Amino acid sequence: MNLNIKTGYKMAMPLLMLMMFGCALDTLDEKPPHLITTNTLYTSLAGFETGLNGLYGLVRQEREGSEGATLPYTSNPNALRVELAMNGTDNMCTNVADRFSIVASLWGERNSPGNVQITSNFIWLYTTVNAANTIINQAERGKNNDWTGGGGNSETNKNRVIAEAKALRAWAYRHLTYGWGDVPLNLEESLGSTIKTDWERAPVAVVRKQIISDLAFAEKHIPVEPAVRGKISRGAVQHYLSEMYLVMNKPDSALYWANQVINNPAYKIKTARYGKNANAPGVAFMDMFQDGNSNREEGNTEALWVWQFANGIGGGVNIMRRWHMSQYDLITIGGVRPLKLTVERGGRGVSRFTLTKWAIDLYEPQDERGSNFAIRKFFTLNNAAANAPWPADLLPPGYAYGDMIKMNWSQPITPTFNSRADWPYSRKFDGTDPANPSGSSSFNDQVYLRLAETYLLKAEAQLLLGSAAGAAETINVLRRRAHASEVDASKIDIDFILDERSRELVLEEHRRYTLLRTGKWLERTKLHNLNGGQFITERDKLYPIPKSVIDANLTKKMTQNPGFL
């Protein structure tokens, strides 16, 4: 963890709340020295860093969650924002339905303009855009800002601040275009004097052109190794450029930017055990997900962007583990619930969305990405010493300590066969408060973007450019690390690449976006997701524009996405 990017979050969020509602604080004549406004904060490098800290705090809410309350930027461990980009796909389905996972299991009228989670995410992303716009506008237009300090010269500092804000604005618009298609494109901060009620939806192509522009500027001014943990790196920006060019059907540009990341000696795939627990049983693939191993300073050369979380200092929590992990403590055998919640087991899960049976079965037996170190497939019954300081497991009739309790995925999850406590789950985000394994939140730093995905973008670009052999060799870099069998050109098509992305990136990538940009979401979700896939239709490729947003656009009608009322 790193305190610098987090502690500023407390100070920056009240200002961002004011910006969200467009208070024209800069028009006031009286400016008490204790009042934080855009005019008083954005005058020095330190002030801009505080604003950036708040912006990163908004971005991290993707994994923190929100209930969707009146203030949608208030994190709440009761709804995972990123579920909208992961659940309802070929490799993720609803298990214990609640909130958005209900939508992902039923679709139809549940995917509606009034849905709380869809509305909350839309507003959160525009809150993020506005926070980025404020930093960019104030940095570009301020005539007397003091850019000294921070280890760089004034021009370098200014460009880096603008670059970070533009990269995060691009990140937000990436979410918006994949989620809602045509969306309003706004590059100006919202003030009381500039509140609009006549927004128009810009075509996706126009918004993505702006995303490319923002990323191109950011790529020039963001360092390979950010000075502060948690900040976006040049490699992450180049990665997003590669993906954007793929979705814009420019594979030659996509290949160029993927190679910019892959050929940088600072970024390397981790092929050997390292860091904490390196001498304990495990596999090289999973070491980077261990708390204390995720950051580049901790040895993770594969990381392009690592998100920072901390317990008790205002740095935010994450609920990835809780939202995905199965409710193993509810497994019942012979009337006994044997398994206790422990730190070693990763804490408590609620399993709102989980792996599809197809995703679990996708691995070869020797592929370490499908091993019990990566996907929980069994537990060992522990005595008090093994579970310490937590109680011993309870023994069902006929069982002894040391026996295994196996997870069961013999039948797929369906509308009539769900809420499975004994379902396998990814262990990438195991982790809990050591003092409270039953707690809702986790505080471990998390890999958000890594080099392995860049390799898979490269393979996709190579395939589109006619080099299946090149794509096979690129993919084999990852398969060798996992000890999976190597593949040749005859195996490579877009479906194989999508399969490989699932094997490598399940519970990491925005799977819905990947399938949508490759034109495969309907086909593959219907084929492999039996708890929701049977209900999706063409209209569900986009989420509806929230009703509250359309209603607030008082002086110009905003169109709704096709198929929604």
XYZ file of C-alpha atoms in Angstrom:
565
model
C 0.000 0.000 0.000
C 1.034 3.626 -0.379
C -0.256 6.415 1.795
C 0.343 9.369 -0.504
C -2.338 8.634 -3.073
C -4.828 7.595 -0.402
C -4.588 10.184 2.323
C -5.249 12.960 -0.191
C -8.506 11.222 -1.054
C -10.131 12.383 2.205
C -9.340 16.001 1.429
C -10.231 15.853 -2.245
C -13.609 14.110 -2.040
C -15.575 16.990 -0.465
C -14.351 19.228 -3.272
C -15.337 16.660 -5.876
C -18.788 16.414 -4.298
C -19.215 20.154 -4.774
C -18.020 19.892 -8.359
C -20.511 17.137 -9.068
C -23.390 19.447 -8.271
C -21.822 22.317 -10.166
C -21.536 24.850 -7.363
C -20.104 28.019 -8.830
C -17.777 28.647 -5.946
C -15.407 30.549 -8.172
C -18.011 33.307 -8.646
C -18.101 34.248 -4.972
C -16.462 37.547 -4.074
C -15.466 36.454 -0.599
C -12.847 33.700 -0.455
C -12.044 32.810 3.115
C -8.574 31.243 3.289
C -9.949 28.084 4.905
C -12.484 27.426 2.104
C -11.334 24.890 -0.472
C -12.540 25.788 -3.979
C -11.197 25.175 -7.441
C -9.625 28.629 -7.282
C -7.844 27.993 -3.982
C -6.901 24.342 -4.505
C -5.681 24.386 -8.091
C -2.904 26.921 -7.719
C 0.081 24.671 -6.975
C 1.429 21.246 -7.807
C 0.425 20.052 -4.333
C -3.151 21.176 -4.944
C -3.327 19.375 -8.267
C -1.922 16.218 -6.651
C -4.722 16.421 -4.083
C -7.246 16.681 -6.901
C -5.669 13.701 -8.660
C -5.843 11.680 -5.449
C -9.574 12.316 -5.334
C -9.886 11.347 -8.993
C -8.067 8.063 -8.408
C -10.387 7.471 -5.460
C -13.360 7.732 -7.794
C -11.750 5.321 -10.254
C -11.079 2.735 -7.536
C -14.787 2.600 -6.767
C -14.997 0.119 -9.630
C -13.910 -2.495 -7.098
C -15.201 -0.806 -3.954
C -18.856 -0.775 -4.876
C -21.809 1.473 -4.216
C -25.386 1.001 -3.170
C -26.475 3.655 -5.631
C -27.552 6.160 -3.030
C -28.271 9.853 -3.612
C -24.531 10.486 -3.597
C -23.335 7.847 -6.078
C -19.655 8.461 -5.358
C -20.076 7.219 -1.786
C -18.616 3.721 -1.667
C -20.702 1.018 -0.094
C -19.815 -2.682 0.119
C -23.260 -3.777 -1.039
C -22.971 -3.611 -4.832
C -19.861 -4.217 -6.934
C -19.643 -1.671 -9.744
C -17.463 -3.784 -12.022
C -20.052 -6.563 -12.005
C -21.730 -4.722 -14.894
C -18.600 -5.388 -16.969
C -18.053 -9.000 -15.855
C -21.283 -10.822 -15.043
C -23.702 -12.134 -17.651
C -21.017 -13.474 -19.984
C -19.709 -16.832 -21.151
C -17.406 -17.261 -18.135
C -19.366 -15.513 -15.354
C -22.926 -16.114 -14.217
C -25.140 -15.304 -11.261
C -25.038 -17.710 -8.323
C -26.729 -16.053 -5.317
C -28.896 -13.400 -6.959
C -29.007 -9.877 -5.553
C -28.845 -6.374 -7.057
C -27.262 -6.412 -10.516
C -26.815 -10.176 -10.455
C -30.618 -10.368 -10.683
C -30.414 -8.460 -13.976
C -27.659 -10.770 -15.237
C -29.767 -13.862 -14.514
C -33.114 -12.642 -15.891
C -32.497 -9.740 -18.302
C -35.803 -8.729 -19.934
C -37.592 -6.074 -17.907
C -34.905 -6.251 -15.215
C -32.474 -4.516 -17.584
C -34.396 -1.269 -17.346
C -33.782 2.515 -17.365
C -34.781 2.644 -13.700
C -32.338 0.013 -12.470
C -30.421 1.353 -9.469
C -27.027 -0.164 -10.278
C -27.117 0.845 -13.953
C -28.097 4.390 -12.986
C -25.492 4.599 -10.238
C -22.683 3.447 -12.528
C -23.640 5.902 -15.266
C -23.621 8.841 -12.838
C -20.418 7.638 -11.148
C -18.613 7.560 -14.493
C -19.721 11.090 -15.350
C -18.701 12.219 -11.865
C -15.274 10.811 -12.730
C -15.283 12.589 -16.098
C -16.161 15.892 -14.446
C -13.436 15.525 -11.828
C -10.925 14.869 -14.624
C -12.254 17.809 -16.657
C -11.811 20.125 -13.690
C -8.154 19.181 -13.276
C -7.462 19.459 -17.007
C -9.225 22.805 -17.422
C -7.635 24.345 -14.326
C -4.169 23.113 -15.325
C -4.393 24.217 -18.951
C -5.978 27.619 -18.302
C -4.436 28.702 -15.021
C -2.013 31.551 -15.639
C -0.344 31.779 -12.236
C -0.166 28.165 -11.096
C 2.990 27.166 -9.245
C 4.211 23.943 -10.872
C 7.499 23.713 -8.983
C 8.422 20.725 -6.819
C 7.789 17.041 -7.164
C 11.183 16.164 -8.588
C 10.498 17.578 -12.060
C 10.602 20.931 -13.787
C 7.461 23.044 -14.047
C 6.579 22.042 -17.608
C 7.109 18.343 -16.879
C 4.954 18.521 -13.757
C 2.143 20.347 -15.538
C 2.076 17.937 -18.469
C 2.156 14.906 -16.202
C -0.825 16.160 -14.158
C -2.835 16.846 -17.312
C -1.777 13.476 -18.731
C -2.974 11.539 -15.692
C -6.328 13.317 -15.720
C -6.730 12.703 -19.451
C -5.850 9.023 -19.058
C -8.498 8.615 -16.361
C -11.056 10.553 -18.407
C -10.352 8.141 -21.266
C -10.757 5.245 -18.829
C -14.218 6.530 -17.837
C -15.351 7.101 -21.421
C -14.131 3.603 -22.307
C -16.574 2.238 -19.719
C -19.344 4.517 -20.981
C -19.027 3.595 -24.667
C -18.929 -0.137 -24.008
C -21.810 0.116 -21.559
C -24.192 2.577 -23.213
C -22.948 3.200 -26.757
C -23.515 6.790 -27.871
C -23.108 9.025 -24.818
C -22.756 12.767 -24.136
C -19.167 13.908 -24.672
C -18.164 16.636 -22.259
C -14.671 18.100 -21.933
C -15.534 21.046 -19.691
C -15.850 21.150 -15.918
C -19.390 21.694 -14.645
C -19.945 24.915 -12.743
C -23.109 26.615 -11.563
C -22.904 28.917 -14.569
C -22.453 26.075 -17.063
C -25.081 23.533 -16.018
C -26.630 22.074 -19.174
C -30.088 20.632 -19.757
C -29.696 20.033 -23.495
C -27.124 17.249 -23.694
C -26.796 15.327 -26.945
C -25.418 11.816 -27.280
C -22.233 11.767 -29.330
C -21.661 8.798 -31.657
C -19.405 6.093 -30.250
C -16.852 6.766 -32.989
C -16.586 10.414 -31.922
C -16.177 9.532 -28.251
C -13.534 6.928 -29.055
C -11.645 9.451 -31.149
C -11.465 11.595 -28.013
C -10.362 8.576 -25.964
C -7.512 8.031 -28.429
C -6.578 11.723 -28.249
C -6.499 11.683 -24.455
C -4.458 8.489 -24.347
C -2.020 9.753 -26.993
C -1.275 12.840 -24.892
C -1.019 10.766 -21.718
C 1.391 8.302 -23.325
C 3.890 11.086 -23.948
C 3.906 12.443 -20.398
C 3.188 9.581 -17.965
C 6.304 7.722 -16.775
C 6.964 4.018 -17.144
C 7.452 3.856 -13.375
C 5.093 6.281 -11.588
C 6.627 7.966 -8.562
C 3.636 7.013 -6.416
C 2.055 3.583 -6.164
C -1.449 3.330 -7.549
C -0.968 5.815 -10.365
C -1.470 4.723 -13.953
C 1.726 3.866 -15.859
C 2.786 4.512 -19.431
C 2.459 0.801 -20.115
C -1.189 0.842 -19.031
C -1.889 3.813 -21.308
C -0.205 2.063 -24.242
C -2.232 -1.057 -23.454
C -5.487 0.899 -23.666
C -4.360 2.432 -26.958
C -3.870 -1.077 -28.321
C -7.352 -2.132 -27.222
C -8.982 1.023 -28.605
C -7.384 0.481 -32.001
C -8.678 -3.096 -32.019
C -12.246 -1.975 -31.405
C -11.789 0.663 -34.135
C -10.629 -2.084 -36.540
C -7.077 -0.817 -36.863
C -5.064 -3.944 -35.984
C -1.796 -2.511 -37.313
C -1.976 0.325 -34.771
C -3.122 -2.120 -32.093
C -0.070 -4.284 -32.758
C 2.237 -1.266 -32.620
C 1.010 -0.192 -29.192
C 0.974 -3.712 -27.780
C 4.597 -4.072 -28.851
C 5.477 -0.777 -27.175
C 4.487 -2.380 -23.880
C 5.828 -5.870 -24.487
C 9.207 -4.702 -25.789
C 9.810 -2.365 -22.858
C 12.381 -4.126 -20.632
C 10.678 -2.724 -17.524
C 7.707 -5.030 -18.105
C 8.189 -8.799 -17.936
C 5.944 -11.838 -17.497
C 6.548 -13.492 -14.117
C 7.596 -17.057 -14.848
C 9.132 -18.067 -11.503
C 7.978 -18.070 -7.893
C 8.783 -14.876 -5.969
C 8.003 -12.770 -2.941
C 5.897 -13.721 0.046
C 5.220 -17.435 0.337
C 7.597 -18.206 -2.537
C 8.760 -21.306 -0.698
C 5.258 -22.439 0.236
C 3.199 -24.698 -2.023
C 1.852 -22.724 -4.946
C 2.326 -21.786 -8.601
C 4.157 -18.910 -10.269
C 0.958 -17.673 -11.922
C -0.687 -16.890 -8.584
C 2.183 -15.217 -6.705
C 1.334 -11.764 -8.088
C -2.128 -11.947 -6.491
C -0.739 -12.492 -2.994
C -0.970 -9.500 -0.681
C 2.541 -8.065 -0.491
C 3.452 -9.294 -3.996
C 1.203 -7.211 -6.249
C 3.185 -3.992 -6.607
C 6.122 -3.497 -8.919
C 8.329 -2.552 -5.972
C 7.465 -5.945 -4.496
C 8.785 -7.772 -7.558
C 5.751 -7.823 -9.841
C 7.272 -6.816 -13.179
C 4.078 -7.968 -14.917
C 1.990 -5.194 -13.345
C 0.931 -2.244 -15.479
C -1.460 -0.750 -12.919
C -1.950 -1.817 -9.302
C -4.778 -0.367 -7.254
C -4.068 0.573 -3.653
C -6.341 -0.191 -0.709
C -5.763 0.118 3.020
C -7.586 -0.511 6.266
C -8.487 2.479 8.378
C -6.780 5.425 6.675
C -9.471 6.534 4.243
C -7.880 4.684 1.348
C -10.903 2.601 0.489
C -11.813 -1.043 0.585
C -12.511 -3.608 -2.105
C -15.210 -6.264 -2.317
C -13.960 -8.390 -5.225
C -13.367 -11.372 -2.952
C -16.675 -11.101 -1.147
C -18.778 -10.623 -4.270
C -17.267 -13.639 -6.058
C -16.175 -16.162 -3.417
C -18.544 -19.047 -2.698
C -20.280 -19.326 0.674
C -18.142 -22.284 1.649
C -19.051 -21.902 5.320
C -22.604 -22.951 4.366
C -21.547 -26.268 2.820
C -23.526 -28.917 4.690
C -22.597 -32.599 4.956
C -24.648 -34.986 7.075
C -26.334 -32.084 8.825
C -22.962 -30.492 9.701
C -21.454 -27.271 8.353
C -17.802 -28.240 8.703
C -15.790 -25.317 7.307
C -14.898 -22.304 9.416
C -14.096 -18.881 8.017
C -10.345 -18.316 8.206
C -7.749 -15.934 6.815
C -6.044 -18.756 4.910
C -9.325 -19.541 3.173
C -9.678 -15.924 2.135
C -12.539 -14.775 4.310
C -16.285 -14.701 3.661
C -18.010 -14.771 0.309
C -21.536 -14.058 -0.892
C -21.078 -15.367 -4.456
C -23.274 -12.894 -6.302
C -21.524 -13.923 -9.510
C -19.273 -16.882 -10.140
C -17.521 -18.975 -12.777
C -19.651 -20.822 -15.295
C -19.124 -24.563 -15.543
C -17.662 -23.981 -18.996
C -15.044 -21.609 -17.556
C -14.000 -24.138 -14.903
C -13.707 -26.949 -17.458
C -11.659 -24.886 -19.921
C -8.240 -25.904 -18.559
C -5.996 -28.853 -19.330
C -5.234 -30.955 -16.221
C -1.667 -29.609 -15.948
C -2.585 -25.962 -16.603
C -1.684 -24.185 -13.361
C -4.250 -21.471 -14.041
C -6.913 -24.089 -13.356
C -5.212 -25.670 -10.337
C -6.578 -25.513 -6.800
C -4.081 -22.715 -6.124
C -5.918 -20.596 -8.708
C -9.481 -21.951 -8.602
C -10.705 -23.345 -5.301
C -11.842 -26.914 -5.961
C -11.422 -28.484 -2.533
C -10.828 -27.727 1.143
C -8.914 -29.722 3.737
C -10.589 -30.248 7.093
C -8.384 -28.601 9.729
C -7.992 -29.161 13.434
C -7.673 -26.271 15.892
C -3.907 -25.986 15.423
C -4.204 -25.758 11.644
C -7.030 -23.196 11.818
C -5.551 -21.157 14.701
C -6.459 -18.667 15.941
C -9.874 -19.647 14.611
C -11.796 -22.718 15.798
C -11.326 -26.197 14.421
C -13.520 -27.332 11.579
C -16.430 -29.552 12.536
C -16.302 -33.163 11.417
C -19.244 -34.607 9.487
C -20.000 -38.291 10.141
C -17.269 -40.484 8.693
C -14.757 -37.642 8.191
C -11.398 -36.999 9.890
C -9.054 -34.022 9.996
C -6.948 -33.989 6.850
C -9.792 -35.259 4.676
C -10.839 -33.237 1.653
C -14.192 -31.637 1.003
C -14.513 -31.295 -2.741
C -16.413 -28.602 -4.580
C -19.068 -29.834 -6.997
C -19.487 -28.493 -10.513
C -20.861 -31.665 -12.108
C -23.983 -29.770 -13.184
C -24.077 -26.181 -14.469
C -25.710 -23.355 -12.568
C -29.206 -22.740 -13.949
C -32.391 -20.877 -12.913
C -33.454 -23.951 -10.924
C -30.006 -25.025 -9.704
C -28.146 -22.100 -8.135
C -27.110 -20.549 -4.798
C -24.390 -23.181 -4.690
C -22.191 -23.036 -1.599
C -19.882 -25.764 -2.935
C -19.141 -24.119 -6.280
C -15.500 -23.533 -7.359
C -14.308 -19.923 -7.458
C -11.268 -17.921 -8.529
C -8.761 -17.259 -5.762
C -7.156 -14.214 -7.391
C -8.668 -11.879 -4.836
C -8.679 -14.034 -1.717
C -7.918 -11.808 1.220
C -9.555 -10.506 4.344
C -8.901 -8.506 7.486
C -6.628 -10.790 9.567
C -8.566 -9.760 12.656
C -11.974 -10.423 11.129
C -12.278 -13.151 8.476
C -16.061 -12.719 8.443
C -15.777 -9.054 7.424
C -17.354 -7.671 4.273
C -14.333 -5.851 2.875
C -10.754 -6.572 1.859
C -7.805 -4.199 1.993
C -5.135 -5.871 -0.122
C -3.591 -3.996 -3.056
C -4.830 -5.507 -6.308
C -3.411 -5.978 -9.786
C -5.776 -4.103 -12.083
C -3.971 -4.407 -15.417
C -1.061 -6.635 -16.351
C 1.222 -7.509 -19.210
C -0.366 -10.901 -19.911
C -3.456 -9.163 -21.250
C -1.288 -7.050 -23.541
C 0.102 -10.276 -25.012
C -3.447 -11.377 -25.751
C -4.247 -8.054 -27.429
C -1.135 -8.562 -29.531
C -2.237 -12.072 -30.499
C -5.609 -10.729 -31.580
C -3.985 -8.047 -33.717
C -1.630 -10.606 -35.269
C -4.567 -12.864 -36.166
C -6.444 -9.968 -37.775
C -3.321 -9.117 -39.777
C -3.117 -12.688 -41.092
C -0.385 -14.102 -38.853
C -1.934 -17.022 -37.005
C 1.567 -18.413 -36.436
C 2.658 -15.195 -34.771
C -0.476 -15.195 -32.624
C 0.213 -18.786 -31.559
C 3.744 -17.938 -30.439
C 2.506 -14.886 -28.535
C -0.095 -16.995 -26.735
C 2.470 -19.702 -26.005
C 4.441 -17.244 -23.863
C 1.554 -17.404 -21.393
C 0.828 -21.099 -21.850
C 4.450 -22.000 -21.088
C 4.271 -20.070 -17.820
C 1.127 -22.040 -16.901
C 2.631 -25.368 -18.100
C -0.222 -25.778 -20.577
C 0.537 -27.509 -23.867
C 1.736 -25.236 -26.642
C -0.503 -24.492 -29.627
C 0.249 -23.999 -33.307
C -1.275 -21.805 -35.980
C -3.923 -24.376 -36.914
C -5.638 -23.871 -33.541
C -5.782 -20.089 -33.652
C -9.004 -18.253 -34.383
C -10.888 -15.560 -32.491
C -12.717 -18.147 -30.379
C -9.454 -19.729 -29.258
C -8.107 -16.313 -28.297
C -11.282 -15.601 -26.321
C -10.936 -18.991 -24.616
C -7.336 -18.173 -23.734
C -8.349 -14.786 -22.367
C -10.759 -16.575 -20.045
C -8.116 -19.054 -18.923
C -5.661 -16.257 -18.167
C -7.841 -13.307 -17.143
C -11.022 -14.653 -15.572
C -12.221 -12.257 -12.836
C -9.768 -9.621 -14.114
C -10.766 -8.529 -17.604
C -13.964 -6.668 -18.421
C -15.257 -9.789 -20.136
C -18.499 -8.247 -21.384
C -16.543 -5.534 -23.197
C -14.175 -8.066 -24.775
C -17.055 -10.130 -26.114
C -18.951 -7.074 -27.340
C -16.003 -5.604 -29.243
C -15.325 -8.965 -30.933
C -19.005 -9.458 -31.810
C -19.234 -12.608 -29.693
C -21.262 -11.650 -26.605
C -24.660 -12.974 -27.699
C -23.314 -16.159 -29.253
C -20.949 -17.216 -26.500
C -23.106 -16.135 -23.556
C -26.094 -18.064 -24.908
C -23.850 -21.089 -25.439
C -21.986 -21.199 -22.129
C -24.056 -19.283 -19.538
C -27.114 -21.326 -18.566
C -28.268 -18.951 -15.833
C -29.143 -15.898 -17.875
C -27.672 -16.513 -21.304
C -30.942 -18.029 -22.487
C -32.732 -14.718 -21.842
C -30.451 -12.181 -23.544
C -31.479 -10.433 -26.753
C -29.921 -8.013 -29.216
C -31.007 -4.983 -27.197
C -29.045 -6.202 -24.143
C -25.771 -5.454 -25.910
C -26.226 -1.992 -24.398
C -27.522 -0.859 -21.047
C -30.375 1.660 -21.090
C -29.693 5.344 -20.538
C -30.986 5.953 -16.980
C -34.481 7.414 -16.846
C -33.352 10.038 -14.342
C -30.718 11.271 -16.808
C -33.220 11.534 -19.664
C -35.746 13.296 -17.414
C -33.130 15.832 -16.272
C -32.330 16.817 -19.871
C -35.182 19.324 -19.789
C -34.598 21.450 -22.873
C -33.686 18.780 -25.422
C -34.971 15.247 -25.809
C -32.301 12.627 -25.185
C -32.855 9.429 -27.138
C -33.018 6.049 -25.410
C -31.164 2.959 -26.609
C -33.194 0.731 -28.970
C -35.622 -1.636 -27.268
C -35.936 0.346 -24.025
C -38.856 2.559 -23.044
